[in-house]
PDB file of C-alpha atoms in Angstrom:
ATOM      1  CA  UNK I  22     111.489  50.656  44.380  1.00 45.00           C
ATOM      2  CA  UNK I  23     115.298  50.274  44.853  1.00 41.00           C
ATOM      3  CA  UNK I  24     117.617  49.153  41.575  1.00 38.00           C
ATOM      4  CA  UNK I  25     118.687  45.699  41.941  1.00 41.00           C
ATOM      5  CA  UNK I  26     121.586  43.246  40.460  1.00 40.00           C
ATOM      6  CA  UNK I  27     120.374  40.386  38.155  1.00 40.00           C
ATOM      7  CA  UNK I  28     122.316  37.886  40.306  1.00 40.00           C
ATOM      8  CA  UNK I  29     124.076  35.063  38.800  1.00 40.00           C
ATOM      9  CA  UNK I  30     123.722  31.559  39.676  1.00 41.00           C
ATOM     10  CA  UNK I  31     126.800  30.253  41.819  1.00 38.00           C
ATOM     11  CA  UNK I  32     126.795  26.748  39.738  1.00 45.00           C
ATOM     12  CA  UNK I  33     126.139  25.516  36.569  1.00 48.00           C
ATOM     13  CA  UNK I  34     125.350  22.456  34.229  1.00 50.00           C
ATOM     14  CA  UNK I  35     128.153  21.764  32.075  1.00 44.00           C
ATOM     15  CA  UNK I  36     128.846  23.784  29.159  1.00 42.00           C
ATOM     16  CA  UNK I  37     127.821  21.746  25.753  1.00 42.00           C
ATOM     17  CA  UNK I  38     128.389  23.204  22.186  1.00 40.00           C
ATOM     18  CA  UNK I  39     127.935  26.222  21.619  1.00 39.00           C
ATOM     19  CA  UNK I  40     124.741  28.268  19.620  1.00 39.00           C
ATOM     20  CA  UNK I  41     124.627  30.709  17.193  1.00 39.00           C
ATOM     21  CA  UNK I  42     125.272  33.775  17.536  1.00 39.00           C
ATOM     22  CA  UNK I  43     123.795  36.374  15.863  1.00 40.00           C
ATOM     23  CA  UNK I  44     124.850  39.824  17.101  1.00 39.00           C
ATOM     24  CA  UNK I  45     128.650  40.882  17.012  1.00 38.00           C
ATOM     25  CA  UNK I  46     131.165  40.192  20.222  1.00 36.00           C
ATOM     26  CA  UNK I  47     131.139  43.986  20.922  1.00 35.00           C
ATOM     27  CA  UNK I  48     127.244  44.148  21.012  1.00 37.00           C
ATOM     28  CA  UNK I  49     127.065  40.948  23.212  1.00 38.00           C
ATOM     29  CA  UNK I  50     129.433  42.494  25.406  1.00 32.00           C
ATOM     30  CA  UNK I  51     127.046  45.548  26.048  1.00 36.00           C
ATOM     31  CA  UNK I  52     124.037  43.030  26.883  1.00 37.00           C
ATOM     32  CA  UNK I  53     125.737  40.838  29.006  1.00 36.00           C
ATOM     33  CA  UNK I  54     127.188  43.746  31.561  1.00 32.00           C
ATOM     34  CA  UNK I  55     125.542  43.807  34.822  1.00 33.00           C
ATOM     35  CA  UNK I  56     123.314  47.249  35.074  1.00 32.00           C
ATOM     36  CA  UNK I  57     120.711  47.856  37.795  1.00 30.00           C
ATOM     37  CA  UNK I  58     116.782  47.930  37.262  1.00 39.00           C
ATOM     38  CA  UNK I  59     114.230  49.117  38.847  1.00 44.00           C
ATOM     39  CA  UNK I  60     111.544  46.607  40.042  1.00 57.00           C
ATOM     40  CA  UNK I  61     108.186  47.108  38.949  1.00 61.00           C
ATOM     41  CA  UNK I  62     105.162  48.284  41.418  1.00 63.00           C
ATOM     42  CA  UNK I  63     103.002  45.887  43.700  1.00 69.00           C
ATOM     43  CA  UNK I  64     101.032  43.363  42.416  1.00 70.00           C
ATOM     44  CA  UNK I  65      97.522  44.006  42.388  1.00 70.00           C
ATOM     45  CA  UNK I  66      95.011  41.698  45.046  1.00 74.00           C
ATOM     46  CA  UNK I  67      94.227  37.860  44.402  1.00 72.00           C
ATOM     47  CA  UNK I  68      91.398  37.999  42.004  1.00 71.00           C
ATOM     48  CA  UNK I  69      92.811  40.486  39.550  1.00 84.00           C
ATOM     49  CA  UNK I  70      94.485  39.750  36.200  1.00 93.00           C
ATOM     50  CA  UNK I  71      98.427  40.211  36.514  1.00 94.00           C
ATOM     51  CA  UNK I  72      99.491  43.603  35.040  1.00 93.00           C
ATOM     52  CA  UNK I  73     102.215  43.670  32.540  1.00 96.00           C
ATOM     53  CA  UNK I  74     103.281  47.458  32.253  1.00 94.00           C
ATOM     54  CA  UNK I  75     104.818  47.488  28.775  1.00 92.00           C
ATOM     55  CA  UNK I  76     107.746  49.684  30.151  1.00 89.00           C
ATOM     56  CA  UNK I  77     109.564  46.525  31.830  1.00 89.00           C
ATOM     57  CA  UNK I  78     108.241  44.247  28.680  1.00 88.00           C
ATOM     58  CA  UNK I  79     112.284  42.978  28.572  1.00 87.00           C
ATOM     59  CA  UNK I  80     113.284  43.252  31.613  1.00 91.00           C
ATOM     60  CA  UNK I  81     111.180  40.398  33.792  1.00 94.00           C
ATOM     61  CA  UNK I  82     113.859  38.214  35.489  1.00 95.00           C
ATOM     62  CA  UNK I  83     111.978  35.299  35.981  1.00 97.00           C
ATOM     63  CA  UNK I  84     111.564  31.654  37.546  1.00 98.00           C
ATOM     64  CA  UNK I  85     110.107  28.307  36.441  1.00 98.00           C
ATOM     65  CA  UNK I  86     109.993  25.316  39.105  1.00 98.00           C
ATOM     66  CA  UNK I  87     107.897  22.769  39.214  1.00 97.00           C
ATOM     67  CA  UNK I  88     109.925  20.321  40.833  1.00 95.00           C
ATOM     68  CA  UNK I  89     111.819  20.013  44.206  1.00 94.00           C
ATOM     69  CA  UNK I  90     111.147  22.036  47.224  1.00 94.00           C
ATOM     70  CA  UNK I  91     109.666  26.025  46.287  1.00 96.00           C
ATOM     71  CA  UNK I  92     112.436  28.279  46.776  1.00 95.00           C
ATOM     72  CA  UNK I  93     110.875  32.147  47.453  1.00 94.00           C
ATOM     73  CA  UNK I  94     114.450  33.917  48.125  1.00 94.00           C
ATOM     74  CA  UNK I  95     114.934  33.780  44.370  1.00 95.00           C
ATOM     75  CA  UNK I  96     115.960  37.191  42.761  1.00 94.00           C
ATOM     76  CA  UNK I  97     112.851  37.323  40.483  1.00 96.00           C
ATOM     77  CA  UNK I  98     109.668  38.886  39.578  1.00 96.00           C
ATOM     78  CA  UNK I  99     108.152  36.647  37.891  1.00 97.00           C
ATOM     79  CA  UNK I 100     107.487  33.119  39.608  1.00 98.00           C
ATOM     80  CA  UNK I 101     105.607  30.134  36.968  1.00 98.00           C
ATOM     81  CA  UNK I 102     104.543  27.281  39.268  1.00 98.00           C
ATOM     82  CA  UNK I 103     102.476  24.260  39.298  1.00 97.00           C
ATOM     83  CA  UNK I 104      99.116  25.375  41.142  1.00 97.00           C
ATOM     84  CA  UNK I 105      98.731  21.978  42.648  1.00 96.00           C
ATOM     85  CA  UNK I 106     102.142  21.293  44.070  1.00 95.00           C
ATOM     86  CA  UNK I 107     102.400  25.027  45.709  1.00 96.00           C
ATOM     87  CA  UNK I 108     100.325  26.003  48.906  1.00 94.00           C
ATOM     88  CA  UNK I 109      98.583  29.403  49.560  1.00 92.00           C
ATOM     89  CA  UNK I 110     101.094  30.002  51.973  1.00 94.00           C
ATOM     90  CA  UNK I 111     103.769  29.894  49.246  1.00 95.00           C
ATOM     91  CA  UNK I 112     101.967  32.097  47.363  1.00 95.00           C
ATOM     92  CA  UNK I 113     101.612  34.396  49.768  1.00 94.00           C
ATOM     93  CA  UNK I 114     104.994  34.711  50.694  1.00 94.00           C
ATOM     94  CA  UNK I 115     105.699  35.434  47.100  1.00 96.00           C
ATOM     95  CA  UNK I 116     102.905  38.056  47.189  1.00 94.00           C
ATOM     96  CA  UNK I 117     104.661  39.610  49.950  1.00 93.00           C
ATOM     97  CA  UNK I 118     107.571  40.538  48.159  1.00 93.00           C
ATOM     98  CA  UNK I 119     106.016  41.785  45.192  1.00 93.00           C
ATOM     99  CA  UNK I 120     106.461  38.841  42.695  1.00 95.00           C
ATOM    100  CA  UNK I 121     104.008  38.385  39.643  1.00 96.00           C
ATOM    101  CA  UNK I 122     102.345  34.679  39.835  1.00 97.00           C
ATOM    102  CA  UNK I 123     102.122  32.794  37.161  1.00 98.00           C
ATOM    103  CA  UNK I 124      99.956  29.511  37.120  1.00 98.00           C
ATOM    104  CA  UNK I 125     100.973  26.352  35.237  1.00 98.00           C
ATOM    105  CA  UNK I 126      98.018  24.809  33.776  1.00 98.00           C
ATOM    106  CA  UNK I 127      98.011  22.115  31.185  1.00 98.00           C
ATOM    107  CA  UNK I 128      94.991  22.913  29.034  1.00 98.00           C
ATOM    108  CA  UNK I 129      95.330  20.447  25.864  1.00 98.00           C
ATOM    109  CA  UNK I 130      96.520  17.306  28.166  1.00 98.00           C
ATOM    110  CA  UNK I 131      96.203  15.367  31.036  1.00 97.00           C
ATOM    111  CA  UNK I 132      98.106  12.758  33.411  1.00 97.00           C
ATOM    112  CA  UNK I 133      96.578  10.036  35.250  1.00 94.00           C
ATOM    113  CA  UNK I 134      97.806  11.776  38.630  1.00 94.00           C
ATOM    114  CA  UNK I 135      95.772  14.578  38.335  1.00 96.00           C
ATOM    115  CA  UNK I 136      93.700  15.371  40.624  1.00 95.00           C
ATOM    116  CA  UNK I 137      90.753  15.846  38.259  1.00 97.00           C
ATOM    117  CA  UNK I 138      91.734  12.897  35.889  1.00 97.00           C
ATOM    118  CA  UNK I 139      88.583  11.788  36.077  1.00 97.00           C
ATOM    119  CA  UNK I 140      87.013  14.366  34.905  1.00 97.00           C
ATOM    120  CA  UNK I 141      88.260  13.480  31.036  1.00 98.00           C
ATOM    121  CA  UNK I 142      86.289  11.219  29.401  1.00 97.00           C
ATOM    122  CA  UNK I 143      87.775   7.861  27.876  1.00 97.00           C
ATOM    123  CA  UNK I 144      86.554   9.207  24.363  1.00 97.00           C
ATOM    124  CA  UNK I 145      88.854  12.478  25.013  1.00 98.00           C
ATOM    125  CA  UNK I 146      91.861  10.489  25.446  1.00 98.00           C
ATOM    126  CA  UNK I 147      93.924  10.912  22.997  1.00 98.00           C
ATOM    127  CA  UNK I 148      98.021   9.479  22.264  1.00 98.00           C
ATOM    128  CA  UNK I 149     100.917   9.857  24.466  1.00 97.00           C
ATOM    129  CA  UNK I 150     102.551  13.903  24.585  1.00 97.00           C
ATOM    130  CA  UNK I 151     106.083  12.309  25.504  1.00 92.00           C
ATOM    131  CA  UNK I 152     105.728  13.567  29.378  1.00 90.00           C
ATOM    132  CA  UNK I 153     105.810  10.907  31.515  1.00 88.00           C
ATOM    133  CA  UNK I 154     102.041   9.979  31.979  1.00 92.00           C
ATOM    134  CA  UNK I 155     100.802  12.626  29.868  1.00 97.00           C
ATOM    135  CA  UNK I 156      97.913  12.118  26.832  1.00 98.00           C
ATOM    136  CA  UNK I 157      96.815  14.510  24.452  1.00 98.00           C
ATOM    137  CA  UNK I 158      92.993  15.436  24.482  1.00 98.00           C
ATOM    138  CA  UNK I 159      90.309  16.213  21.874  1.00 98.00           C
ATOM    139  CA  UNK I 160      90.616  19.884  22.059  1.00 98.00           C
ATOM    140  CA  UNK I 161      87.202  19.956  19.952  1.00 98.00           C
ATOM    141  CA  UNK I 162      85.100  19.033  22.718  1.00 98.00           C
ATOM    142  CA  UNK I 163      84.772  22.663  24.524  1.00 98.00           C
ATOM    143  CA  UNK I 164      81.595  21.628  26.118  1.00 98.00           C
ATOM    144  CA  UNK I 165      83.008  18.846  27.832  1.00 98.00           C
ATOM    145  CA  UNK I 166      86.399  20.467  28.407  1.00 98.00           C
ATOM    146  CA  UNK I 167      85.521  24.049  29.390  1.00 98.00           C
ATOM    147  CA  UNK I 168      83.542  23.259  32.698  1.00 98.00           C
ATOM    148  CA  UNK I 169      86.788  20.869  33.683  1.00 98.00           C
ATOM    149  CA  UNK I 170      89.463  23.903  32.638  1.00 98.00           C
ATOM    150  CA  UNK I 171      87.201  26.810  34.077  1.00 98.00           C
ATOM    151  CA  UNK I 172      88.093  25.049  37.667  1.00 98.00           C
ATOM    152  CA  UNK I 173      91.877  24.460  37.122  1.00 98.00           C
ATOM    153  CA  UNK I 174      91.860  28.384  36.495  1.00 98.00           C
ATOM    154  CA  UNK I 175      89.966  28.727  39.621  1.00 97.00           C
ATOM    155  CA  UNK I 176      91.958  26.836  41.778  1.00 97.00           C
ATOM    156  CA  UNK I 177      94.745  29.277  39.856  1.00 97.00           C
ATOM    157  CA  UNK I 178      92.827  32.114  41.288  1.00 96.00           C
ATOM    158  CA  UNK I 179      92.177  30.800  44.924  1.00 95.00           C
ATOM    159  CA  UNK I 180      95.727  30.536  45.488  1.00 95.00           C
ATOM    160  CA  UNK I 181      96.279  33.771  44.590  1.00 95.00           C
ATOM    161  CA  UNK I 182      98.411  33.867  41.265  1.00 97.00           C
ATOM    162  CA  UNK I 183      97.024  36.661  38.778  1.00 96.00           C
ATOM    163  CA  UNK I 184      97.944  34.978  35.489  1.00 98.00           C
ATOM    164  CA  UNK I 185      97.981  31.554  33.708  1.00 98.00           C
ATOM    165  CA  UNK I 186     100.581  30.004  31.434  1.00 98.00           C
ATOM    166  CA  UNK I 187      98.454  27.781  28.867  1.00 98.00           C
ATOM    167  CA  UNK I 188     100.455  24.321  28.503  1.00 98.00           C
ATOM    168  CA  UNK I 189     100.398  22.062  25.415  1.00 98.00           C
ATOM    169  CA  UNK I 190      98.348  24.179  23.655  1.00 98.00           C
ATOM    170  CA  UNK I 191      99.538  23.432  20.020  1.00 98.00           C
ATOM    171  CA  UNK I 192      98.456  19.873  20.255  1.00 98.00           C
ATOM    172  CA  UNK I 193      97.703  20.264  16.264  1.00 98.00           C
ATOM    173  CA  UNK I 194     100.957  19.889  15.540  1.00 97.00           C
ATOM    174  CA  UNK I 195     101.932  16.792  17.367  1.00 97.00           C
ATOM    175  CA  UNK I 196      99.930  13.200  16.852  1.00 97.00           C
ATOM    176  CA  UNK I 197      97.379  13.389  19.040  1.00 98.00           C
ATOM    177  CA  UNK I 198      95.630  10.553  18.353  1.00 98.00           C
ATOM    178  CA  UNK I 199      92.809  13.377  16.702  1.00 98.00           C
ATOM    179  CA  UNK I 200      92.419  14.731  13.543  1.00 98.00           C
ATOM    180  CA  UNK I 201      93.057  18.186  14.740  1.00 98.00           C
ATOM    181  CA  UNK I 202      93.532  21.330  12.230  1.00 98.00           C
ATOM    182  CA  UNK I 203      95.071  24.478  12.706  1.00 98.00           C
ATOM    183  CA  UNK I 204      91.841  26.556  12.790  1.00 98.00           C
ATOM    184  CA  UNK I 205      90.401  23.473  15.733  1.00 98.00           C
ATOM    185  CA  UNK I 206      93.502  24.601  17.789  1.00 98.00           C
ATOM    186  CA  UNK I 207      93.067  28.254  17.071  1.00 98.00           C
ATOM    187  CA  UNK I 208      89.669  28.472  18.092  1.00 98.00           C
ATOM    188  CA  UNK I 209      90.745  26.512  21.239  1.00 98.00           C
ATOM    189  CA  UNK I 210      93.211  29.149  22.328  1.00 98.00           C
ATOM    190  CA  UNK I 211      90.882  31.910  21.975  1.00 98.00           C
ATOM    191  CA  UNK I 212      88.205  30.479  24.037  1.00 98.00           C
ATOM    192  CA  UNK I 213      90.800  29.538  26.050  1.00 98.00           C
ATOM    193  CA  UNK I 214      92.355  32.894  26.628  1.00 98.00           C
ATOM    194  CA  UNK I 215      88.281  34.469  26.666  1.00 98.00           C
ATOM    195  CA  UNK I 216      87.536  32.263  29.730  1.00 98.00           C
ATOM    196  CA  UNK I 217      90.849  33.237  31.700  1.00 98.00           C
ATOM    197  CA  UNK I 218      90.266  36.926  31.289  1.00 98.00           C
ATOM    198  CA  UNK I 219      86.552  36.395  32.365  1.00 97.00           C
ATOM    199  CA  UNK I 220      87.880  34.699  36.269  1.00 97.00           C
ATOM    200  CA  UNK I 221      90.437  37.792  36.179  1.00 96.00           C
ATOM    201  CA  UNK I 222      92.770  35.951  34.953  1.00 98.00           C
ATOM    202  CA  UNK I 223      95.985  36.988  32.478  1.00 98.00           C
ATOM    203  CA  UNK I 224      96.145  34.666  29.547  1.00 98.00           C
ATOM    204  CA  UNK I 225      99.481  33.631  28.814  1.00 98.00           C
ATOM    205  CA  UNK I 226     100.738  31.470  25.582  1.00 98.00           C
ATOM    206  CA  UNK I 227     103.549  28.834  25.577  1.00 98.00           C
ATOM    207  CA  UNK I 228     105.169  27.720  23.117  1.00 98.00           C
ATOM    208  CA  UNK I 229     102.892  26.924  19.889  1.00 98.00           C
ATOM    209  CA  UNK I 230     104.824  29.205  17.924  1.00 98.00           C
ATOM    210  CA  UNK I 231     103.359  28.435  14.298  1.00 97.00           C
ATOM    211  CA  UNK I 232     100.008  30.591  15.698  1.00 98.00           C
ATOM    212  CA  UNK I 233     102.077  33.349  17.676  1.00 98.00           C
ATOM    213  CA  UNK I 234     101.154  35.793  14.633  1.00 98.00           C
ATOM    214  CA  UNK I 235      97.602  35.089  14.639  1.00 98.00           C
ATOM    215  CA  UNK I 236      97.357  34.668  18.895  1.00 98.00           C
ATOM    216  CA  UNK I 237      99.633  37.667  20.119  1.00 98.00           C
ATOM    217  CA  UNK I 238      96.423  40.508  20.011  1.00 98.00           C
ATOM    218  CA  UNK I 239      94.501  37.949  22.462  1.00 98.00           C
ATOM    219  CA  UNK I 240      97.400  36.857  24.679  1.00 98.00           C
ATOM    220  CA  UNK I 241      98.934  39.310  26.915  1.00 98.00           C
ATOM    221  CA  UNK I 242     102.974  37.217  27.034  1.00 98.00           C
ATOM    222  CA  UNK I 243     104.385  34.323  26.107  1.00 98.00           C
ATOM    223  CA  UNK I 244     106.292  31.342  27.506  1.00 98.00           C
ATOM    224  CA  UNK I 245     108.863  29.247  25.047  1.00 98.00           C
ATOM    225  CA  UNK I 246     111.214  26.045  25.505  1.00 98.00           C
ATOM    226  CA  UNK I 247     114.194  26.352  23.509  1.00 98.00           C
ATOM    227  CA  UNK I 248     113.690  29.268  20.341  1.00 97.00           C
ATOM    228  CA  UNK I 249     117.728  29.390  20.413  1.00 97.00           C
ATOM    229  CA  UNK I 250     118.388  25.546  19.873  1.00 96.00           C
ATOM    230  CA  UNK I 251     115.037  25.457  17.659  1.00 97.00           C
ATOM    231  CA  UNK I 252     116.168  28.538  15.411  1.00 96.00           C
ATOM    232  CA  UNK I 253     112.449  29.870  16.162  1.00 97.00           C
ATOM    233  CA  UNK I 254     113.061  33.144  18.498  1.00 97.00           C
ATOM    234  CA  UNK I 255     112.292  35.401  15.309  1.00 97.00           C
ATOM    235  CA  UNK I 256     108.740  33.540  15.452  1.00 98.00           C
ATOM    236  CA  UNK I 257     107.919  35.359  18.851  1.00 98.00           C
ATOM    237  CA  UNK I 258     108.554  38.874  17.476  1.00 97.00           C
ATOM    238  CA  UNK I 259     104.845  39.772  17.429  1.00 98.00           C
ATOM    239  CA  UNK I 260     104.458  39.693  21.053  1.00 98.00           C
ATOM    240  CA  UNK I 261     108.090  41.413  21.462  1.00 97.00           C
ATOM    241  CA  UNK I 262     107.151  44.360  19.229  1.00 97.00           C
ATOM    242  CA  UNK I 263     104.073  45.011  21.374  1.00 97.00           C
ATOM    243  CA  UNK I 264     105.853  45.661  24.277  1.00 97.00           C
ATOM    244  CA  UNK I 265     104.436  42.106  25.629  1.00 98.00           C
ATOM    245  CA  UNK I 266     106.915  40.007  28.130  1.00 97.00           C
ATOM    246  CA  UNK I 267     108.500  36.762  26.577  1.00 98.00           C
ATOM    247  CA  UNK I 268     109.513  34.773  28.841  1.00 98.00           C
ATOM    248  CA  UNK I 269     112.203  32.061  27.600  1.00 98.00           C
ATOM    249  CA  UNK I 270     114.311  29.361  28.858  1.00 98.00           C
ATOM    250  CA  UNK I 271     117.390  27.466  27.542  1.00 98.00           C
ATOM    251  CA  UNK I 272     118.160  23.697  28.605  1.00 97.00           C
ATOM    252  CA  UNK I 273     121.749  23.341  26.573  1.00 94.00           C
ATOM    253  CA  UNK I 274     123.879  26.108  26.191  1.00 91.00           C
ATOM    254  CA  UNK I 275     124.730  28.804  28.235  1.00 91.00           C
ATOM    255  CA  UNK I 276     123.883  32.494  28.783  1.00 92.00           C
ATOM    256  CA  UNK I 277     126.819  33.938  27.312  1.00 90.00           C
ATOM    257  CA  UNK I 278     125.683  31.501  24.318  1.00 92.00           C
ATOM    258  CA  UNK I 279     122.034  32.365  24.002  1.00 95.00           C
ATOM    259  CA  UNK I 280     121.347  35.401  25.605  1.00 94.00           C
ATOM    260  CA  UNK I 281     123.503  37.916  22.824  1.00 92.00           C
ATOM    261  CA  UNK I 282     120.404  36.506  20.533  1.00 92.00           C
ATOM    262  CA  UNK I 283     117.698  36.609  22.940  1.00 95.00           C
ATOM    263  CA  UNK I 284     118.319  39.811  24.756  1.00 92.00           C
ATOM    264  CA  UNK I 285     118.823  41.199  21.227  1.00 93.00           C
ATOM    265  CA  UNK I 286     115.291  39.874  20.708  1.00 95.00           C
ATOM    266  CA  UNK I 287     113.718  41.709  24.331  1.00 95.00           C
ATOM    267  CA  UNK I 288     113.267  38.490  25.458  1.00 96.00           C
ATOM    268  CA  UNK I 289     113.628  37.371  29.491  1.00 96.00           C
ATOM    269  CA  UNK I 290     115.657  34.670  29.590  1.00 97.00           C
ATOM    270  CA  UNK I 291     117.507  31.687  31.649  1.00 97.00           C
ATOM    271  CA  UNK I 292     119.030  28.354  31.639  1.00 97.00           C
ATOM    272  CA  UNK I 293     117.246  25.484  33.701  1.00 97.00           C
ATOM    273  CA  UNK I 294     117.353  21.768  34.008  1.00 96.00           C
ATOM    274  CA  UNK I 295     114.812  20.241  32.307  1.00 95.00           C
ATOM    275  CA  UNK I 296     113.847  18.718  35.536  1.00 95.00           C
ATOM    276  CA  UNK I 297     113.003  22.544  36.297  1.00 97.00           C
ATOM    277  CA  UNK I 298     113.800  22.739  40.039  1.00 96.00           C
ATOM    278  CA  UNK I 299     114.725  25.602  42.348  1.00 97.00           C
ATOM    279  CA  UNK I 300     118.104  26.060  39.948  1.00 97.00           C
ATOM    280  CA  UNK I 301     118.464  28.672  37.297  1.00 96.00           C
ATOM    281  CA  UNK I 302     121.081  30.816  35.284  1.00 96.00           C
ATOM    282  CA  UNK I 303     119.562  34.359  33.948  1.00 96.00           C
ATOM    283  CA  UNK I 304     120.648  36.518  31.721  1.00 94.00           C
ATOM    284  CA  UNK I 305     122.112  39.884  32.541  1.00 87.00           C
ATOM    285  CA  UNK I 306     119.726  42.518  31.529  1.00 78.00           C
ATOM    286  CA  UNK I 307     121.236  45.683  30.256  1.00 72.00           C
TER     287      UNK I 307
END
């Protein structure tokens, strides 16, 4: 494939105090100049898990939206979208132009809009997560939840994205309303990660960064809010040092704050809205 420009986004939000940094100004000078990349190959057909040559492990540009109208012209590889709101033909457009789907799939929660609400029994609902509508669920009841999940995955797969992006899976360290432990939510996430590979599926873990040591081997990337502002990036490092893709996003800040420590890190980064529509701000890979 050609090289191509990580382009920069022609507006931004405005600039709010700034991070720490933690490599010197010359350093964050090299990172932040524009160099070309190649893009990776095709993807591989609907029904096949999502390769993730470890090669290009830090240099994904990537795109979260779940909100406003899908915009496919954006410069990058990697598109994470809400399976329900997109339509096959999205998809396919995407697939077109060799982007890497990822599928947005809340596996530890649910919202009475869902289109499989229904599904979760009353005695699974568990406390508010702080999204609007959005409870927690009793992560301990795989035989009730498994059956429910498998299908979200599915319609993952029928739409043709290759990979899922687990959401609120760290439930045990919020109030859920359950008395869940870290070895409940650990055992979750495996099975969880098991049942993706076996509908061809790549596994992907987001955020829950207190188990990223013990979940890296079974995940093959990860997806995290905020490691900057948090102070957690150096959390992350197992799936960095095995060549897997992180895939990280910003809401305060800006680039030239937060990418001189993430791009340090061989993270793929960007600044969005936490409304995360069609806009974003990337970093400039090296």
């Amino acid at each position: 494939m050609g090289p191509r420009r990580a382009r920069r986004a022609e507006t931004r939000p405005p600039r709010r105090r700034r991070a720490r940094r933690v490599l010197p100004a010359a350093v964050a000078l090299t990172l932040l100049t524009p160099m070309y990349a190649c893009r990776p190959g095709p993807l591989t057909p609907p029904g096949a898990p999502t390769p993730w040559p470890t090669a290009y492990a830090h240099r994904w540009q990537w795109q979260w939206q779940l909100d406003g109208p899908l915009d496919v012209t954006v410069d990058a590889d990697v598109f994470l979208l809400d399976p329900v709101r997109v339509t096959a033909a999205d998809t396919t457009a995407l697939r077109r132009r060799d982007r890497r789907l990822i599928c947005h799939v809340p596996v530890g929660s649910y919202a009475g809009t869902d289109p499989d609400a229904s599904r979760f029994p009353p005695a699974l609902r568990g406390a508010p997560t702080g999204q609007p509508q959005r409870r927690w669920l009793d992560i301990r009841r795989w035989d009730v939840l498994e059956p429910v999940l498998a299908d979200r995955f599915r319609l993952c797969r029928g739409k043709g994205f290759g990979s899922v992006a687990l959401v609120d899976a760290d439930g045990y360290a919020h109030r859920t309303g359950f008395p869940l432990g870290f070895d409940d939510q650990l055992l979750f996430n495996r099975r969880l990660a098991t049942l993706a590979r076996s509908l061809d599926l790549s596994p992907g873990l987001v955020n829950d960064v207190g188990q990223v040591a013990a979940l890296a081997p079974d995940f093959d990337f990860a997806v995290n809010e905020e490691c900057v502002r948090l102070r957690q990036c150096a959390k992350l490092l197992p799936f960095a040092d095995a060549r897997k893709p992180v895939f990280h996003v910003e809401y305060a800040g800006t680039p030239e704050q937060f990418c001189v420590t993430t791009l340090g890190y061989g993270f793929s980064s960007i600044r969005k809205t936490r409304e995360r529509d069609s806009w974003r701000e990337p970093c400039r890979l090296p």
